[in-house]
Short mmCIF file of C-alpha atoms in Angstrom, two decimals:
data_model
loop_
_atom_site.label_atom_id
_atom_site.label_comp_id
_atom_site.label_asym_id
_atom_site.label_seq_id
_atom_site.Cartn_x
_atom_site.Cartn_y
_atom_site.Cartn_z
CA UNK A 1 -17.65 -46.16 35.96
CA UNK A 2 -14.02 -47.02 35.96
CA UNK A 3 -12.45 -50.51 36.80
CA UNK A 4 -11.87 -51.56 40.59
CA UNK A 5 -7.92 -51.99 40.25
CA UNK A 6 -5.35 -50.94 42.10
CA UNK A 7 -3.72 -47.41 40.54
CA UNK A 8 -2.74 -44.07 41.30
CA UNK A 9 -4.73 -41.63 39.07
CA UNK A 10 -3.71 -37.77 38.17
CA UNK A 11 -4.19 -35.88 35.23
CA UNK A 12 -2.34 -32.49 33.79
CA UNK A 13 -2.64 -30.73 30.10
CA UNK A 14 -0.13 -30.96 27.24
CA UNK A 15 0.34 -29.34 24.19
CA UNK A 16 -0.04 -25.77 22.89
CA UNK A 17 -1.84 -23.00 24.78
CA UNK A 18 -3.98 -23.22 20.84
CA UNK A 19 -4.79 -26.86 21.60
CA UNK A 20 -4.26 -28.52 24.93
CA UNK A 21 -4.75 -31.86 25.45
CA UNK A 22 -6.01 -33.58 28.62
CA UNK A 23 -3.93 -36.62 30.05
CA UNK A 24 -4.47 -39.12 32.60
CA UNK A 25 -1.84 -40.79 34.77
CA UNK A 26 -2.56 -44.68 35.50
CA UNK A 27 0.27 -46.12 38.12
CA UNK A 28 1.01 -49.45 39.84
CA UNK A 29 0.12 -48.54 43.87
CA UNK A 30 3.72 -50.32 44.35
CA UNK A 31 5.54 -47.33 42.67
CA UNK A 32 7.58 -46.56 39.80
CA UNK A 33 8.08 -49.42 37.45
CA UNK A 34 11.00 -50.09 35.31
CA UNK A 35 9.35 -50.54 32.22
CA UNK A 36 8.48 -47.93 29.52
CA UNK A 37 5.22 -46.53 30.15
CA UNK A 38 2.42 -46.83 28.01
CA UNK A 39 0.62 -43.99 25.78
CA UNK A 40 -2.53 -44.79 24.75
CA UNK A 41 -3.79 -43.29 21.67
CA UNK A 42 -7.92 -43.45 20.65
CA UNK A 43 -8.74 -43.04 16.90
CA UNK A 44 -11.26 -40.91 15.34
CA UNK A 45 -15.14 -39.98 17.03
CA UNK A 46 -13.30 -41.79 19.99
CA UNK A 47 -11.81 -40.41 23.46
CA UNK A 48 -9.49 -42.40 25.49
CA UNK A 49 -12.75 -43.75 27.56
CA UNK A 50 -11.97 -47.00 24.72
CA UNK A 51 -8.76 -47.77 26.82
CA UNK A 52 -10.37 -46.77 30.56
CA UNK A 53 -13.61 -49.60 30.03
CA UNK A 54 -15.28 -51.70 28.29
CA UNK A 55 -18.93 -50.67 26.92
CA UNK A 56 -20.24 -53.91 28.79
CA UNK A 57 -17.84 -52.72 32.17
CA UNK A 58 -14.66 -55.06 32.16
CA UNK A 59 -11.69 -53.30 32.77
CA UNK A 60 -9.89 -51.54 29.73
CA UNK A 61 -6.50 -51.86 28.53
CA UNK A 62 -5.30 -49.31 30.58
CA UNK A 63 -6.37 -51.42 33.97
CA UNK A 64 -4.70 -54.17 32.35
CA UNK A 65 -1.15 -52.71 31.31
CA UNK A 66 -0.99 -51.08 34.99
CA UNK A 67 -1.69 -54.88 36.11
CA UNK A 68 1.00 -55.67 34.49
CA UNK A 69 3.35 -53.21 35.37
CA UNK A 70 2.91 -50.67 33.07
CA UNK A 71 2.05 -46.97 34.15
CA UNK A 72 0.10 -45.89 31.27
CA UNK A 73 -1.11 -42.57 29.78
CA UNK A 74 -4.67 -42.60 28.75
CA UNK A 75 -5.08 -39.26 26.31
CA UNK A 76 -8.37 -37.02 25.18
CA UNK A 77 -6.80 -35.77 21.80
CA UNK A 78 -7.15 -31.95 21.73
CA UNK A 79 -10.85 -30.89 21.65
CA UNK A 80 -11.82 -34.64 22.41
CA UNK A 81 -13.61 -35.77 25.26
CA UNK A 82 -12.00 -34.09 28.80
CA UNK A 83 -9.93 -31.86 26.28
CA UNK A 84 -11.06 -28.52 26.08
CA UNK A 85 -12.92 -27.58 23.33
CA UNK A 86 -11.54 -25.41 20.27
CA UNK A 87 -13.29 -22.64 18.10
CA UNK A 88 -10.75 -24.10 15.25
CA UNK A 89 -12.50 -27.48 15.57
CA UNK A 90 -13.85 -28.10 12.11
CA UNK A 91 -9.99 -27.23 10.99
CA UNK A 92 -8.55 -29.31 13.73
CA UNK A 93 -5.42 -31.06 11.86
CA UNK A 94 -3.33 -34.61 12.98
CA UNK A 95 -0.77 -31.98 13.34
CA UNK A 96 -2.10 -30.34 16.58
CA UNK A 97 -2.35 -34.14 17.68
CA UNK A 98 0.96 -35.26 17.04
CA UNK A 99 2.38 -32.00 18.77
CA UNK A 100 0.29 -32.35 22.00
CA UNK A 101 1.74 -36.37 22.17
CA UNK A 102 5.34 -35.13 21.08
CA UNK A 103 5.26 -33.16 24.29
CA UNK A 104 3.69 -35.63 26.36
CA UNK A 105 7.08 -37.65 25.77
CA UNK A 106 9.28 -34.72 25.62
CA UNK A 107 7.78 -34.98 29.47
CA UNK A 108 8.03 -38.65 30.46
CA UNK A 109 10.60 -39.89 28.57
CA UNK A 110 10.80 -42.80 25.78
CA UNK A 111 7.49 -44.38 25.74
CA UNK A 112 5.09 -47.65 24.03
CA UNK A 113 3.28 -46.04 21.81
CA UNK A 114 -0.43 -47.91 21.28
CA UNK A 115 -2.40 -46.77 18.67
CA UNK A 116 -5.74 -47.92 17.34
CA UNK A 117 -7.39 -46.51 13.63
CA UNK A 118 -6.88 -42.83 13.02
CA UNK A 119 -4.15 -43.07 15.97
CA UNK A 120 -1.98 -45.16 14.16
CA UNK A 121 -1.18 -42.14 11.19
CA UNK A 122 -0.58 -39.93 14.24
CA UNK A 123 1.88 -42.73 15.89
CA UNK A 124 3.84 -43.01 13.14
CA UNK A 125 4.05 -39.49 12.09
CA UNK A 126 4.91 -39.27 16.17
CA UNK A 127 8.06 -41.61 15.92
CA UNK A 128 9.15 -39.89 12.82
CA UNK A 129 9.40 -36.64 15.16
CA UNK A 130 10.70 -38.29 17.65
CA UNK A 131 12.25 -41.52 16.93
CA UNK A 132 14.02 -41.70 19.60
CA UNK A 133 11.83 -41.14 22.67
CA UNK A 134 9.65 -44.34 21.33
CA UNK A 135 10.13 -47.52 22.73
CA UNK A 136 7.74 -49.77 20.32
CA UNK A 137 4.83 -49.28 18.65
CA UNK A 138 1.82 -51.23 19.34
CA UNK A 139 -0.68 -50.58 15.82
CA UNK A 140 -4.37 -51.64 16.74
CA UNK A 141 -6.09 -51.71 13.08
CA UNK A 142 -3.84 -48.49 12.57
CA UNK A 143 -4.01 -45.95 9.68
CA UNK A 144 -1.09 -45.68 7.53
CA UNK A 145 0.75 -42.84 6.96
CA UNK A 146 0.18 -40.52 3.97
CA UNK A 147 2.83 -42.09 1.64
CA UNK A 148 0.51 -44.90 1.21
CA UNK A 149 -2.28 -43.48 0.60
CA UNK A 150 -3.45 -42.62 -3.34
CA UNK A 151 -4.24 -38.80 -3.34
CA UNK A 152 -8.54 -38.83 -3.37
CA UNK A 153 -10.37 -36.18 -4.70
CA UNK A 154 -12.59 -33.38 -2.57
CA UNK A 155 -15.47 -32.93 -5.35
CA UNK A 156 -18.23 -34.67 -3.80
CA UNK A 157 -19.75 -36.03 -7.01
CA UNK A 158 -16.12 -37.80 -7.58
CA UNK A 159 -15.55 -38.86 -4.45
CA UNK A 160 -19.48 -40.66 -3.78
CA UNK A 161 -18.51 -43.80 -6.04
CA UNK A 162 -15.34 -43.96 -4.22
CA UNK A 163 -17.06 -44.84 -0.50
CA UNK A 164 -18.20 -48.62 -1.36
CA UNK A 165 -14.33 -49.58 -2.04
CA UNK A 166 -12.27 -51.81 0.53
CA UNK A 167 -9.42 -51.63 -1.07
CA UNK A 168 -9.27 -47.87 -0.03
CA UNK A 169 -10.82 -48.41 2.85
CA UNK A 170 -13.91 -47.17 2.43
CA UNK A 171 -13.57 -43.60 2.63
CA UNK A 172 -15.31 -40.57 3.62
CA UNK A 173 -15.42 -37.19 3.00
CA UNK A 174 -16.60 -33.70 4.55
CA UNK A 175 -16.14 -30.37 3.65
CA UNK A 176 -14.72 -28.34 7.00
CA UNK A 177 -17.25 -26.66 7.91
CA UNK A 178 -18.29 -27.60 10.47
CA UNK A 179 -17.96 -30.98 13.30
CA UNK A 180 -19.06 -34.41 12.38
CA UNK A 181 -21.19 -36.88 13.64
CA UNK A 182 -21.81 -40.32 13.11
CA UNK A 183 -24.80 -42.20 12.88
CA UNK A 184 -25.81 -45.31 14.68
CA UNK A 185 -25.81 -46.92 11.11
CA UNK A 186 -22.62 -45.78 10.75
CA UNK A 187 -21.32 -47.07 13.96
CA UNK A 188 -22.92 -50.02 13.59
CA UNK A 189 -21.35 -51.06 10.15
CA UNK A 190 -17.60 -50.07 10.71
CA UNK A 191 -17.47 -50.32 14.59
CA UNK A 192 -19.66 -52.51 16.19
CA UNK A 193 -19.84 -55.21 13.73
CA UNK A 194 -18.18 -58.24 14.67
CA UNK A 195 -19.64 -61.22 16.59
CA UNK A 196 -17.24 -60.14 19.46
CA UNK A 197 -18.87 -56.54 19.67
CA UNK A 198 -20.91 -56.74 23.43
CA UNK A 199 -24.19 -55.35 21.37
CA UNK A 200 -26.25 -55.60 24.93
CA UNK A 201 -23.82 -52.67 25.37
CA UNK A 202 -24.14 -50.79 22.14
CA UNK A 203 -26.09 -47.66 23.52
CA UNK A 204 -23.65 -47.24 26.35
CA UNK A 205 -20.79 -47.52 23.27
CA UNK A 206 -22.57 -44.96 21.31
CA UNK A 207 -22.54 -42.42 24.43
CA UNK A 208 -18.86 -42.40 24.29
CA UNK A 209 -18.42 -41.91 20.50
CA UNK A 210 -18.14 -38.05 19.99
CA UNK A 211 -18.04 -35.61 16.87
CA UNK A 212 -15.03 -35.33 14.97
CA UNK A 213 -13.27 -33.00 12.71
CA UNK A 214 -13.53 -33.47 9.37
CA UNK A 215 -10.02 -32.47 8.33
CA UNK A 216 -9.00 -35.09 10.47
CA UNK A 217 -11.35 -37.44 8.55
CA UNK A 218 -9.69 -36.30 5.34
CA UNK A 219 -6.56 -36.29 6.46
CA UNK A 220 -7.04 -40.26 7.56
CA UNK A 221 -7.92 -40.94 3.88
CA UNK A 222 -5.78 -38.84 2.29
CA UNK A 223 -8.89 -36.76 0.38
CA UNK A 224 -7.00 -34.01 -1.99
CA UNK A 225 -3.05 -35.31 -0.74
CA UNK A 226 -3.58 -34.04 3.26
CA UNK A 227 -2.61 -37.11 4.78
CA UNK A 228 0.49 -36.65 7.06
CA UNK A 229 3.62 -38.19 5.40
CA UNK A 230 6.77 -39.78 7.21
CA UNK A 231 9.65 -37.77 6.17
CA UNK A 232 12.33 -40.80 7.29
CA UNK A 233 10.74 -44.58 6.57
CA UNK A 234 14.18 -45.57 8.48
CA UNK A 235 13.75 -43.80 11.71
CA UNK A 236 10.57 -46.09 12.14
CA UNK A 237 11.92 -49.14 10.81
CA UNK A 238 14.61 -49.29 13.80
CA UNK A 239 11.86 -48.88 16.33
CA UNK A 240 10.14 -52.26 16.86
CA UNK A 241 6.59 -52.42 15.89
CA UNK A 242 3.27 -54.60 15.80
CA UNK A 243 -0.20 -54.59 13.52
CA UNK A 244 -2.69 -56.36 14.92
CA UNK A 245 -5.59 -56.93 12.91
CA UNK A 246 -8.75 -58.67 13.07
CA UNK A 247 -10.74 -60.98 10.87
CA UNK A 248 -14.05 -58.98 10.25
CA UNK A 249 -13.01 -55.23 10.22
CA UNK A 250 -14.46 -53.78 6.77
CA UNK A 251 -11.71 -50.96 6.53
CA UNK A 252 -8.59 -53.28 7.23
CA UNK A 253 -8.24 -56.36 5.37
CA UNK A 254 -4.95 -58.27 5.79
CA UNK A 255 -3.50 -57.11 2.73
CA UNK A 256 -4.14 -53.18 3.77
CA UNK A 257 -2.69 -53.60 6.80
CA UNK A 258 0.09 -56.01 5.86
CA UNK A 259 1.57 -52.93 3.76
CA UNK A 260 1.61 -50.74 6.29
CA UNK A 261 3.30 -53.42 8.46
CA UNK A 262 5.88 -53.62 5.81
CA UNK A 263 6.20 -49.89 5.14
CA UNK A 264 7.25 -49.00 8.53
CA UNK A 265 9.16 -52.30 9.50
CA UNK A 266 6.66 -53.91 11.96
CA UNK A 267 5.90 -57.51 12.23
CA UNK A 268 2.15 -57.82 11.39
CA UNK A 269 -0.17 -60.36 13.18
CA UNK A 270 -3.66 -61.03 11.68
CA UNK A 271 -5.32 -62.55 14.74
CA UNK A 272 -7.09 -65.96 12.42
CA UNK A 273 -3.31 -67.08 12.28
CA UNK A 274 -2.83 -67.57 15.88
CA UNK A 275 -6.25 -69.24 16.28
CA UNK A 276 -8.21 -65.27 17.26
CA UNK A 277 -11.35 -65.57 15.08
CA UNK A 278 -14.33 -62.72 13.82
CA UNK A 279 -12.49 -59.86 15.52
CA UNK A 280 -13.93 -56.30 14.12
CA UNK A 281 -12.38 -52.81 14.45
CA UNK A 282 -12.81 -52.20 18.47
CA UNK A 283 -9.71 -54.43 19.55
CA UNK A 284 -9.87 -53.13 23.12
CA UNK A 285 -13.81 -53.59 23.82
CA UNK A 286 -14.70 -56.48 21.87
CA UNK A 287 -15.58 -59.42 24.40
CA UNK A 288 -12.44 -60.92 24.21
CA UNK A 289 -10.17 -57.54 24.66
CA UNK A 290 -8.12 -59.38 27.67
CA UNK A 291 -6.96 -62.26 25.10
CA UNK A 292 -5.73 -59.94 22.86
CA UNK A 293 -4.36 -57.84 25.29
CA UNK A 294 -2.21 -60.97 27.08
CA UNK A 295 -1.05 -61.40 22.72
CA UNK A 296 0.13 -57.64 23.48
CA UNK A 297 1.71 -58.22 26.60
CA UNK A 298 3.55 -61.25 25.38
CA UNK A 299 4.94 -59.44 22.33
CA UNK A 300 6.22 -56.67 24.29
CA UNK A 301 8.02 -59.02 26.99
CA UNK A 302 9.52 -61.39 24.35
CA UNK A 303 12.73 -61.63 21.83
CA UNK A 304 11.61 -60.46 18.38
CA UNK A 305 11.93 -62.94 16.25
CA UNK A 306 9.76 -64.98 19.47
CA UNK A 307 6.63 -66.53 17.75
CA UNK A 308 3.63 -65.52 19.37
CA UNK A 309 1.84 -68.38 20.84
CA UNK A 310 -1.09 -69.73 19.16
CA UNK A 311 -4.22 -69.87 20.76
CA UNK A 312 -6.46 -72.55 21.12
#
């Protein structure tokens, strides 16, 4: 069920006639706003349902940005959720992302770009593209692009003693055959871990999660060099950025995330510093999503060299 706020609501396809990808419209009833609008980008086994609601029913970042002012674009990457679905979905590339978003902006004009796991590699691959129709990038526990990333291997037996370490971020692989699906253990462990998670809401969670591609999955961890590299470092370094990370995500520890942060020039906030405690992965479910969110909101309407205020 969505949120009761006040929005218009329309949605339209971008993209390639190959890969389409469904997009929905959220607008302050008092018109157009004078802001950028806001794109919202869902990672991997994720739709843009993340943005739209919380598991546990409180209103999503998207309800909140178009509270603020914001209209915001909530998208299903291609063969994702309301997307259509694709015979080439075990083969499904970033790339057929990234070109879907590039004309979604093409469309509406410079945009915030916010980005959470497997999103963030698309977002910055995105602003490489198209550095100039990005207003700011908002990275939610984002993946980094390709040049980070050591080159893993795709033989199996290589790769198994490879899945326990942090300090790649625990990595999977799949061979692309065919879609994958993840397992309420999985989900469990990497998602829906932290003491913020609503867990009285974990089967409704678990509805929304849906299979993924596995070169997409490969591509996040860069299994045999398929990441996506930025081809221009600079053209994302002049667009002002943010990581936001929390304290208990098993994939992102500060120091993962803190490169990427100083790869592609953005200030990087791990949430403990300003008093935000036992955050996990989900950002924009976790019980307190709106906190965070007002951290957003008060980064994008301040100077940039504006501390963030600390929490209590």
């Amino acid at each position: 069920m969505l949120p009761s706020v006040s929005h218009a609501l329309d949605s339209f396809h971008v993209g390639s006639s190959a890969h389409p990808m469904y997009v929905e419209r959220w607008a302050p009833m008092s018109g157009a706003s004078e802001r950028p609008p806001v794109v919202l980008i869902h990672g991997g086994g994720h739709t843009g349902s993340c943005y739209r609601h919380t598991p546990d029913g409180r209103p999503g970042w998207a309800s909140l940005f178009v509270q603020s002012g914001y209209t915001a674009y909530v998208v299903d990457w291609p063969g994702h959720g309301r997307s259509p679905s694709l015979p080439d979905f075990a083969t499904l590339s970033m790339d057929a992302v990234v070109t879907a978003l590039v004309d979604l902006l093409d469309q509406i004009g410079p945009a915030i770009l916010v980005a959470h796991s497997a999103g963030g590699t698309v977002a910055w691959t995105v602003a490489d593209r198209r550095p100039d129709s990005v207003c700011a990038i908002l990275g939610i526990a984002p993946g980094p692009p390709g040049n980070l990333l050591p080159v893993l291997p795709s033989d199996p037996l290589e790769f198994e003693a490879l899945a326990a370490r942090g300090d790649l971020g625990h990595p999977v692989y799949h061979p692309e055959t065919a879609p994958v699906y993840f397992s309420s253990e999985f989900i469990r462990r990497y998602w829906a871990n932290s003491k913020h998670f609503p867990l009285e809401a974990i089967d409704a969670y678990e509805k929304t999660i849906v299979p993924e591609s596995p070169r997409i999955l490969n591509e996040r961890f860069n299994i045999g060099g398929c990441s996506p590299r930025v081809g221009s470092p600079e053209r994302i370094r002049r667009i002002r950025s943010l990581v936001v990370t929390g304290s208990d995500d098993p994939r992102h520890p500060r120091s993962i995330d803190a490169a990427v942060a100083q790869f592609v020039g953005a200030t990087h906030l791990w949430l403990p510093d300003i008093g935000i405690e036992g955050n996990g992965h989900g950002l924009m479910i976790e019980r307190n999503s709106s906190e965070i969110f007002d951290v957003l909101r008060q980064w994008l309407a301040a100077d940039e060299n504006r501390p963030v205020q600390k929490h209590a």
